[in-house]
XYZ file of C-alpha atoms in Angstrom:
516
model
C 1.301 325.591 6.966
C 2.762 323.665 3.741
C 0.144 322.578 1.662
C 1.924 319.945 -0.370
C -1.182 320.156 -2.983
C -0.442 323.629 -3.521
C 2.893 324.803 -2.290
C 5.694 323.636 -4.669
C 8.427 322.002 -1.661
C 9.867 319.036 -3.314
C 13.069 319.805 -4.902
C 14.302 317.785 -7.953
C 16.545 318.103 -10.991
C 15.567 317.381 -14.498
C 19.024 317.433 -16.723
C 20.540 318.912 -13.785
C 18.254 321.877 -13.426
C 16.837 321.908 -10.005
C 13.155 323.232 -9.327
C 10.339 322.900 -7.305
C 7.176 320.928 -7.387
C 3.795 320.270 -5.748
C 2.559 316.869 -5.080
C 0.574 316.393 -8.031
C 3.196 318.308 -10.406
C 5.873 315.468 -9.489
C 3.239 312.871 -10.272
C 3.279 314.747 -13.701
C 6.806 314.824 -13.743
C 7.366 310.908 -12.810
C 4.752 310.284 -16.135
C 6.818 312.230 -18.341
C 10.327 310.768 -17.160
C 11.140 314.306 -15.971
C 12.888 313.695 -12.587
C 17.118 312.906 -12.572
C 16.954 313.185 -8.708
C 15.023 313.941 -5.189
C 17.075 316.428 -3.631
C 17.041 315.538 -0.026
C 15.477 312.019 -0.399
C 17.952 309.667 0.891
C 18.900 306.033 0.373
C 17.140 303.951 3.090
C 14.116 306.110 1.811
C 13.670 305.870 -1.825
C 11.785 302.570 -1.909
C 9.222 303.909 0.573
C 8.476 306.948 -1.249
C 8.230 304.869 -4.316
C 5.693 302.494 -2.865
C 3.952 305.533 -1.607
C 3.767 307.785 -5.048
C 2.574 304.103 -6.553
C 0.052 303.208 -4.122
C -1.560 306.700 -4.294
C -1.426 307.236 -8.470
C -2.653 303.128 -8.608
C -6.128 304.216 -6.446
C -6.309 307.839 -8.025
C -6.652 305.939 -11.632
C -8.717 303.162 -10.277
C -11.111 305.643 -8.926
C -11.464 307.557 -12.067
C -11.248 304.020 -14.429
C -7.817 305.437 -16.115
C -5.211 303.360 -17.182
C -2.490 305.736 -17.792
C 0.089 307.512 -15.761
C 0.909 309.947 -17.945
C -1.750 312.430 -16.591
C -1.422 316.336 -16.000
C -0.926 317.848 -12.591
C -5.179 319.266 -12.503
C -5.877 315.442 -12.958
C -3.794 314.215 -9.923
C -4.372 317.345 -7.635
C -8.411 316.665 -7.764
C -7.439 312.529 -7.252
C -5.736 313.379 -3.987
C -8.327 315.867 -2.560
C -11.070 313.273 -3.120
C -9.283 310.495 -1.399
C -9.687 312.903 1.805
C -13.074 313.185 1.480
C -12.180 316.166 3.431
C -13.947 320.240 2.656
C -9.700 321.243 2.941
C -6.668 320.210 2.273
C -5.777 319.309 5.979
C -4.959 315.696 5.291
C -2.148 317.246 2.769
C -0.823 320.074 5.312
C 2.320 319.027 6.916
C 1.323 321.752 9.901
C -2.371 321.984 11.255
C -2.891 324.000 14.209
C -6.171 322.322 15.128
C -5.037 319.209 16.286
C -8.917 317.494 16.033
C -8.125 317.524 12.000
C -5.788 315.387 10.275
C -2.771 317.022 9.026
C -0.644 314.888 6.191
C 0.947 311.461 7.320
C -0.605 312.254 10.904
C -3.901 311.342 12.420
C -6.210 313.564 14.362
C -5.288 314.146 18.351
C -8.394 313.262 19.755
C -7.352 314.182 23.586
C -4.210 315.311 25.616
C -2.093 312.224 25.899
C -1.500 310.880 28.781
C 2.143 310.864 28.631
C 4.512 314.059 27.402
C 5.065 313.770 24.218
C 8.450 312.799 22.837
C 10.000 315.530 20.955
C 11.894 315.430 17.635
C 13.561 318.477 16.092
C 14.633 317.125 12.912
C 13.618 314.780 10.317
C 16.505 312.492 10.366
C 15.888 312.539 13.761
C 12.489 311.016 13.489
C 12.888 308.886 10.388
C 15.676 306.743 12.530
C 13.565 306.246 15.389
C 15.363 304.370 17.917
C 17.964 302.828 15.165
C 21.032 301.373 17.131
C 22.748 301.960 13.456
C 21.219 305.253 12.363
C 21.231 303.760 9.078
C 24.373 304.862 8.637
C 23.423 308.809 9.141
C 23.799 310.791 12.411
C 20.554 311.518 14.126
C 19.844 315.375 14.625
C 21.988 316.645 11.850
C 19.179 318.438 9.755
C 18.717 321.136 12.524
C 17.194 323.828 9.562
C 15.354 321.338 7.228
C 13.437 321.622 4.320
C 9.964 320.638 4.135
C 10.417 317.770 1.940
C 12.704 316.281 3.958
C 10.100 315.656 7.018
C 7.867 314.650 4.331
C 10.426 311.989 2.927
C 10.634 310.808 7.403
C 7.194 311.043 8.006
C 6.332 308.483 4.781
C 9.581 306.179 5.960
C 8.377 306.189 9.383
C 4.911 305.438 8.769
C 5.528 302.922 6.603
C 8.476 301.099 7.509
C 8.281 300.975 11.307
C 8.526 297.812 13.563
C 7.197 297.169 16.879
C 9.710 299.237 18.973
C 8.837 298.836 22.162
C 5.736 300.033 24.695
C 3.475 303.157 22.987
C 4.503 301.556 19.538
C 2.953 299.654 17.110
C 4.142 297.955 14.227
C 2.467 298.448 10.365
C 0.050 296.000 9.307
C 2.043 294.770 5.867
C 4.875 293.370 8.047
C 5.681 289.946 9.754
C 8.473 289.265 12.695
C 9.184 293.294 12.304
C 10.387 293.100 9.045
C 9.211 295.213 6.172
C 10.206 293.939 2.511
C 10.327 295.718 -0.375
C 11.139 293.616 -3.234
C 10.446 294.668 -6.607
C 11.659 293.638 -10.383
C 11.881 296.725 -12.970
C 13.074 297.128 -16.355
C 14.723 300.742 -15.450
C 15.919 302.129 -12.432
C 14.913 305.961 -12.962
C 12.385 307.622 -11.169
C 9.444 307.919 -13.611
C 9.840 304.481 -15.807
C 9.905 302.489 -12.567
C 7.128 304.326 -11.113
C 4.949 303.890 -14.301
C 5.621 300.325 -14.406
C 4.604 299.642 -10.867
C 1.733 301.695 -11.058
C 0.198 299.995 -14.451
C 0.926 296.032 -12.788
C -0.822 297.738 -9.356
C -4.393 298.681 -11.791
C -3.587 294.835 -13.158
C -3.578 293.627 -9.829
C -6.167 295.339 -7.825
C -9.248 293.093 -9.167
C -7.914 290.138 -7.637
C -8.346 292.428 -3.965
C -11.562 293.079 -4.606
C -12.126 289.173 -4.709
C -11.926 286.598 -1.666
C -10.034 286.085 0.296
C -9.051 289.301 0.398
C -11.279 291.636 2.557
C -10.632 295.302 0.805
C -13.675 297.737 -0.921
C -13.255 298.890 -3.894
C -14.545 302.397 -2.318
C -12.509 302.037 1.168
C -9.970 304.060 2.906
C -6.485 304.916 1.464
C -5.853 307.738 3.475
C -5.700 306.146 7.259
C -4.405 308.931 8.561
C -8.068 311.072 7.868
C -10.135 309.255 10.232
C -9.807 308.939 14.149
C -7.381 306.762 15.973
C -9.175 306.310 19.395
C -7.188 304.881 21.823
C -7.830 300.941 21.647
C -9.091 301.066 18.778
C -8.299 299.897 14.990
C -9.567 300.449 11.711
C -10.088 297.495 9.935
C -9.441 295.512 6.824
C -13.170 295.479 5.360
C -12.817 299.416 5.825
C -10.113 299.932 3.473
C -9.310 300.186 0.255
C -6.363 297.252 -1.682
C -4.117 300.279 -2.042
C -4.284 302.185 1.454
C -1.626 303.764 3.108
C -0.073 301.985 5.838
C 0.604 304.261 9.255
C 1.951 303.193 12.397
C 2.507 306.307 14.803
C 0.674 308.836 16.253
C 2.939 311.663 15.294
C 2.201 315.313 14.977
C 4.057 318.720 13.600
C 3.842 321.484 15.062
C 5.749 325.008 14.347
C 8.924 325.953 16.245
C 10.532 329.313 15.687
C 13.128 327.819 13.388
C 10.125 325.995 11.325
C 8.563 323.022 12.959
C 9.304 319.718 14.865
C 7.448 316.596 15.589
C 5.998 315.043 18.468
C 5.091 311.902 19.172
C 1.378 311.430 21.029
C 1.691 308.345 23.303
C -1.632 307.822 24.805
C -1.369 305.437 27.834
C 1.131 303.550 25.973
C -1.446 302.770 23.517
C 0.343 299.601 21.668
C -2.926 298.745 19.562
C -2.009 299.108 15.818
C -3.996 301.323 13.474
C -4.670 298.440 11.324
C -6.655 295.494 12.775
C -4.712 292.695 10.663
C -2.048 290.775 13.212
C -3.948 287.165 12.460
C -2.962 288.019 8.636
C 0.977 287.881 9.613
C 1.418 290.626 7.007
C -0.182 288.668 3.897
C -2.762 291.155 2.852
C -1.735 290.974 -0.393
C 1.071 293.570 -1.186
C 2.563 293.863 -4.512
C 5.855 294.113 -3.054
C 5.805 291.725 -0.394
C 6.648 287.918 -1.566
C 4.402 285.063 0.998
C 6.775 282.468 3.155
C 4.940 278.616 2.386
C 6.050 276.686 4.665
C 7.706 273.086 3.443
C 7.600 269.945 4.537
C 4.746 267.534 5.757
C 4.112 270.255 9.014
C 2.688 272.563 6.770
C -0.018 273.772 9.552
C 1.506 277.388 9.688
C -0.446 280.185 7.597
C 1.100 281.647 4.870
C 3.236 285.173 6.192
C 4.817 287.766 4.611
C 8.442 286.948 4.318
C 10.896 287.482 6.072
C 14.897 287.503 7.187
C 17.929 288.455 9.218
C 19.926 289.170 6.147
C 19.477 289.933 2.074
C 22.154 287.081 1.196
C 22.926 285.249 -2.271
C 20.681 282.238 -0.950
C 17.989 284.568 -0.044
C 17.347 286.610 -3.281
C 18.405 282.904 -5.015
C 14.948 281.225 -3.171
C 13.124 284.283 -4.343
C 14.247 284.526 -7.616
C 13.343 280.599 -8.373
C 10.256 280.811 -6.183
C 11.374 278.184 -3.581
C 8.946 278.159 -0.853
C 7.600 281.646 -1.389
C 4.545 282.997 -3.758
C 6.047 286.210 -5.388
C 4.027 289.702 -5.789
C 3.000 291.130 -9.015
C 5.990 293.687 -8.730
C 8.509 290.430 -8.040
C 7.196 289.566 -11.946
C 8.070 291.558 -15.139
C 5.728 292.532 -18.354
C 5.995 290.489 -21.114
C 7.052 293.479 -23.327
C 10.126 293.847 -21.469
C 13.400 292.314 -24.004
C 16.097 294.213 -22.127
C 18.174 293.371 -18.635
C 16.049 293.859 -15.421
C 16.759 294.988 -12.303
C 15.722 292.892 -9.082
C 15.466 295.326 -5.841
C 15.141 294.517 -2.356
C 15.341 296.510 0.628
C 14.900 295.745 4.159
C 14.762 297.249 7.436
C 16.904 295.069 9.365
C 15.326 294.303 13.032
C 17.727 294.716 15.670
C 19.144 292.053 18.269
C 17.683 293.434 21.537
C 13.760 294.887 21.815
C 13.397 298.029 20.877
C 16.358 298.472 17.594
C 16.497 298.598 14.021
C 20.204 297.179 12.980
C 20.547 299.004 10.200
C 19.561 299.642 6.446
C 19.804 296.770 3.507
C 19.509 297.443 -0.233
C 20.555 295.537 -2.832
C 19.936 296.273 -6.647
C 20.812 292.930 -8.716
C 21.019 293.112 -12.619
C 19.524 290.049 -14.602
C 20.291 289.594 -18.083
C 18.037 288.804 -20.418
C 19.278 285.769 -21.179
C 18.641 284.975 -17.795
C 15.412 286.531 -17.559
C 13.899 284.309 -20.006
C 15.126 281.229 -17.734
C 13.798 282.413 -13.863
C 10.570 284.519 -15.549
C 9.960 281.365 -18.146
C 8.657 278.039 -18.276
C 8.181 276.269 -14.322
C 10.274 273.051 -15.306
C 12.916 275.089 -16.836
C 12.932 277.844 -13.674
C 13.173 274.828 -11.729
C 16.076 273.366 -13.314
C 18.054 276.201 -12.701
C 16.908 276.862 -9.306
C 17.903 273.387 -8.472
C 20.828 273.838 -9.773
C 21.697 277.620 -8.245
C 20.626 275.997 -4.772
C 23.550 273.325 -5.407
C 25.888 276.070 -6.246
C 24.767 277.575 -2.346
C 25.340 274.717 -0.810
C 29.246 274.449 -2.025
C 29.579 277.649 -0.915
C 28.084 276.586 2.387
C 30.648 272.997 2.632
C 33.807 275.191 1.426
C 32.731 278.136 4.334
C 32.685 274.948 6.576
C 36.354 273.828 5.338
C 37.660 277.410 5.742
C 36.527 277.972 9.145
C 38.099 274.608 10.398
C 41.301 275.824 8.778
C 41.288 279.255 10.393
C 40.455 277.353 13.413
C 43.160 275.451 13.214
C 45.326 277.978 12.212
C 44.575 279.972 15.605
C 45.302 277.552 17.849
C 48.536 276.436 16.210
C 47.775 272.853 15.455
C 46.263 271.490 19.472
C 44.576 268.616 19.512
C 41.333 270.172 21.103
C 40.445 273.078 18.973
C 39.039 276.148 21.665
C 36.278 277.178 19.344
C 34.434 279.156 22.211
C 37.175 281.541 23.043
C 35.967 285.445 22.381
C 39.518 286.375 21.049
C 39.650 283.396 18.239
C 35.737 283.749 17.282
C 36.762 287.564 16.255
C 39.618 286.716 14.639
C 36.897 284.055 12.288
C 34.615 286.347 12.054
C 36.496 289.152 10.188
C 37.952 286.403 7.725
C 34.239 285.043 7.040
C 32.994 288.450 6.409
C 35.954 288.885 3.312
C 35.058 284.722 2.291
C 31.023 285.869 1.993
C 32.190 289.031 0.003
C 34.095 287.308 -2.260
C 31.757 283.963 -3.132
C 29.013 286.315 -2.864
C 30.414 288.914 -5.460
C 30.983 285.943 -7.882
C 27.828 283.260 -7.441
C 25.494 285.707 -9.873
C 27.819 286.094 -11.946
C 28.794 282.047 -12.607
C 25.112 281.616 -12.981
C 23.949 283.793 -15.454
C 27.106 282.494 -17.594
C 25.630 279.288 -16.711
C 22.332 279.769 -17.780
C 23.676 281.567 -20.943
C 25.592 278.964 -22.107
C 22.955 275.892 -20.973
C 25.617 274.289 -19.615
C 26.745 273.194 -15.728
C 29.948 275.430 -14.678
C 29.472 273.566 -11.163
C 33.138 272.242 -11.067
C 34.301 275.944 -12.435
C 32.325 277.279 -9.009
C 33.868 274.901 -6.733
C 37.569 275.676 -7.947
C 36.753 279.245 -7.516
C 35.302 278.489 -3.716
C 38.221 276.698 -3.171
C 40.629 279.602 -4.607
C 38.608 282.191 -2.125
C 38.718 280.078 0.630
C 42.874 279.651 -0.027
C 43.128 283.385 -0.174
C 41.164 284.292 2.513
C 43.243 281.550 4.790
C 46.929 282.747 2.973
C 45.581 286.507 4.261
C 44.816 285.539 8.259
C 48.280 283.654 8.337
C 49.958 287.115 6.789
C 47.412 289.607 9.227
C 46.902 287.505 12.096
C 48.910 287.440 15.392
C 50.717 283.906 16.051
C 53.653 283.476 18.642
C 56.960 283.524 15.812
C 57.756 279.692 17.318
C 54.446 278.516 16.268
C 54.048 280.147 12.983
C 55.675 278.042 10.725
C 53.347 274.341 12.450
C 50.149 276.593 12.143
C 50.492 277.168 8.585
C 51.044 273.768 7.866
C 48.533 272.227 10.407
C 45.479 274.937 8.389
C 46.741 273.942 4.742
C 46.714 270.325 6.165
C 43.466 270.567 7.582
C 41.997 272.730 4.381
C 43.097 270.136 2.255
C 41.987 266.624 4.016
C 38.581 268.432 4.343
C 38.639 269.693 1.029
C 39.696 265.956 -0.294
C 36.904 264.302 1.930
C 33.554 266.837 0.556
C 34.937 267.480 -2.898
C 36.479 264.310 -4.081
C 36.438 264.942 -7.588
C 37.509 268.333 -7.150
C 40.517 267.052 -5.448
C 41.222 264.922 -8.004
C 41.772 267.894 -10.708
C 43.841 269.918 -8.574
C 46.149 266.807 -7.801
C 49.169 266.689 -9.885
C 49.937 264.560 -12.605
């Protein structure tokens, strides 16, 4: 049921006309820049349908010894039915019947599990598998969905999922279950961006073939086709640079009202499809930047990175490659004059086993006088990342500042500040969630200026910390509750504290702002 080869299910728009397409039609759509819009593909899943679509055109064209995207729909359909190596289109069906064949996104069941399976009636329902945040969507709301939208879970799940507990395994291209996609493009629509990737991913794919990378040139892409026994992995010397990353056992079957998915949990099977967890994700993914490790302890291997949070000082050691070896897709062509774009999304991993916290995108412009600095000569890149990193750090000594102030503030002027009380630490943390919005907002901003006029703004950034940090302190003595007989002493006591702080870790600062 649903063969996305041949059954036109994923709806788009092209100058606001909505249609239908197969599979290998919106591969011909995406090479002729004819897609405004996925209807039905939602934020937290664009990036993994785009690493999907790239991954799959990249080894369709390597295959055939193309170079182009721009190929017609016949060319693409006959690339994806000999990746199966499959008589049918099974591996492409979102709803086999026989259960020993692969059906698209979902391996063969090779026996009754062990366990009942867990049941999922909806996509959304499956894509946010055990989220504690839903990624900001309510689970179970699709209840009559469309077929692309279980296609648009099933690739998100796949290829996005952590380690989630027992029965679970976590993707192969992922280290401390975290999944990066980070990627620099010179246009944000569907089909440039898609082109662009999957011309650097033909570029790239030689140096896979080479040591001390492990792939064949001939291997698997499709690891849902062959069997997952239970123990068992497939691994790295079978497959090819570009496969496709699974990480559940997951079938659809039809319900009355269409389908719904279940997930096969054989003995609590936790062994992961891929046989890669010594690689700590670095198996060479053009979207995935590699954590070196500084300093003289340098014994660690190289991982895919990772964090708790996309902040300004983690795209800034990205951008400047400090400690990390970017991707081809973290580097733009040479051809490209104009602004870029620098994307990064990331599942966030929850606080407690078992979670996701939550869904993180951010899409930062770079001008191209700024491109020409980070994507230019090292000692010049370094310059500037030098000097961006000293711009983080006065963020970091006026966020200390603040935070004594507040402090201060709260307990109306004691001696012996109560810094571990539950009430006051809420009260801090709202007021350094608008402080990191507002320095945050600005830092890009003062350095591209920066860079654009070859010139250090550094004392410009530090009077602008120190004009957040006032307003941020002038709103929690407006907002925040303080006994009417104290109010007066704890404004004074935080502006006094603000300011001996401020005069002690930005002398020269102080010094400007002092009247004459």
């Amino acid at each position: 049921m649903i063969n996305i080869l041949q059954d036109p299910v994923f709806r788009v728009t092209d100058h606001h006309h909505p249609h239908t397409l197969t599979l290998p039609e919106v591969l011909e759509a995406l090479g002729r820049d004819a897609v405004d819009h996925f209807l039905g593909l939602q934020g937290h899943q664009q990036d993994a349908v785009h690493v999907f679509l790239s991954y799959l055109a990249a080894t369709i064209l390597a295959r055939r010894h193309e170079t182009i995207p721009r190929q017609p729909a016949d060319f693409w359909l006959s690339g994806f039915r000999a990746l199966a190596r499959r008589p049918d289109d099974d591996a492409w069906t979102l709803v086999v019947a026989n259960q020993d064949h692969p059906a698209f996104l979902q391996p063969p069941v090779l026996s009754p599990p062990a366990l009942s399976p867990e049941k999922y009636p909806t996509p959304d329902a499956l894509d946010v598998l055990n989220s504690s945040q839903n990624h900001e969507i309510k689970k179970n709301r699709a209840s009559h969905a469309y077929p692309d939208e279980w296609i648009y879970a099933l690739i998100t799940l796949q290829m996005m999922s952590p380690y989630l507990g027992q029965g679970t395994s976590a993707i192969s291209r992922m280290y401390a279950n975290q999944r990066l996609i980070v990627e620099v493009t010179d246009n944000l629509r569907y089909g440039p961006r898609w082109s662009h990737a999957v011309t650097r991913l033909l570029a790239y794919r030689p140096t896979l073939l080479r040591e001390p990378y492990l792939y064949r040139d001939d291997g698997v892409t499709l690891t849902w086709v062959p069997p997952w026994p239970v123990g068992e992995s497939l691994s790295l010397r079978e497959l090819d640079p570009f496969y496709i990353d699974i990480s559940r056992r997951i079938r659809l079957v039809a319900t009355d009202t269409g389908c719904q998915a279940l997930k096969i949990n054989p003995t609590n099977d936790n062994t992961p499809r891929i046989a890669a967890k010594t690689q700590n994700g670095n198996l060479g993914d053009a979207w995935i930047p590699v954590n070196i490790d500084p300093g003289p302890k340098n014994n660690l291997p190289h991982r895919a990175l990772s964090t708790e949070k996309v902040d300004a000082a983690f795209l800034q050691r990205i951008l400047f490659e400090r400690h990390v070896i970017l991707a081809p897709l973290q580097r733009p062509e040479r051809a490209w004059q104009e602004s870029l774009y620098f994307i990064i999304s990331l599942l966030i991993r929850g606080k407690n086993a078992g979670q996701t916290d939550g869904f993180s995108r951010t899409v930062l412009r770079i001008p191209a006088p700024a491109q020409h600095t980070i994507f230019g000569p090292v000692a010049q890149r370094d310059l500037w990342g030098d000097y961006s990193a000293r711009m983080i750090n006065d963020a970091q000594n006026m966020q200390r500042i603040l935070k004594t102030a507040l402090m201060a503030y709260l307990e109306a002027g004691p001696e012996q500040l109560q810094r571990q009380r539950q009430s006051i630490r809420k009260w801090r943390e709202r007021a350094m969630t608008q402080w990191t919005a507002q320095w945050q907002t600005q830092y890009f901003s003062h350095l591209w200026t920066a860079i654009d006029k070859n010139s250090s703004m550094r004392t410009a950034w530090q009077e602008d910390l120190a004009g957040f940090a006032v307003t941020v302190l002038n709103q929690a003595e407006r907002t925040w509750p303080t006994p009417a007989n104290r109010y007066y002493r704890s404004c004074v006591v935080a502006h006094n504290t603000f300011d001996r702080q401020l005069a002690t870790t930005f002398p020269d600062l102080t010094a400007r702002r002092r009247p004459s």
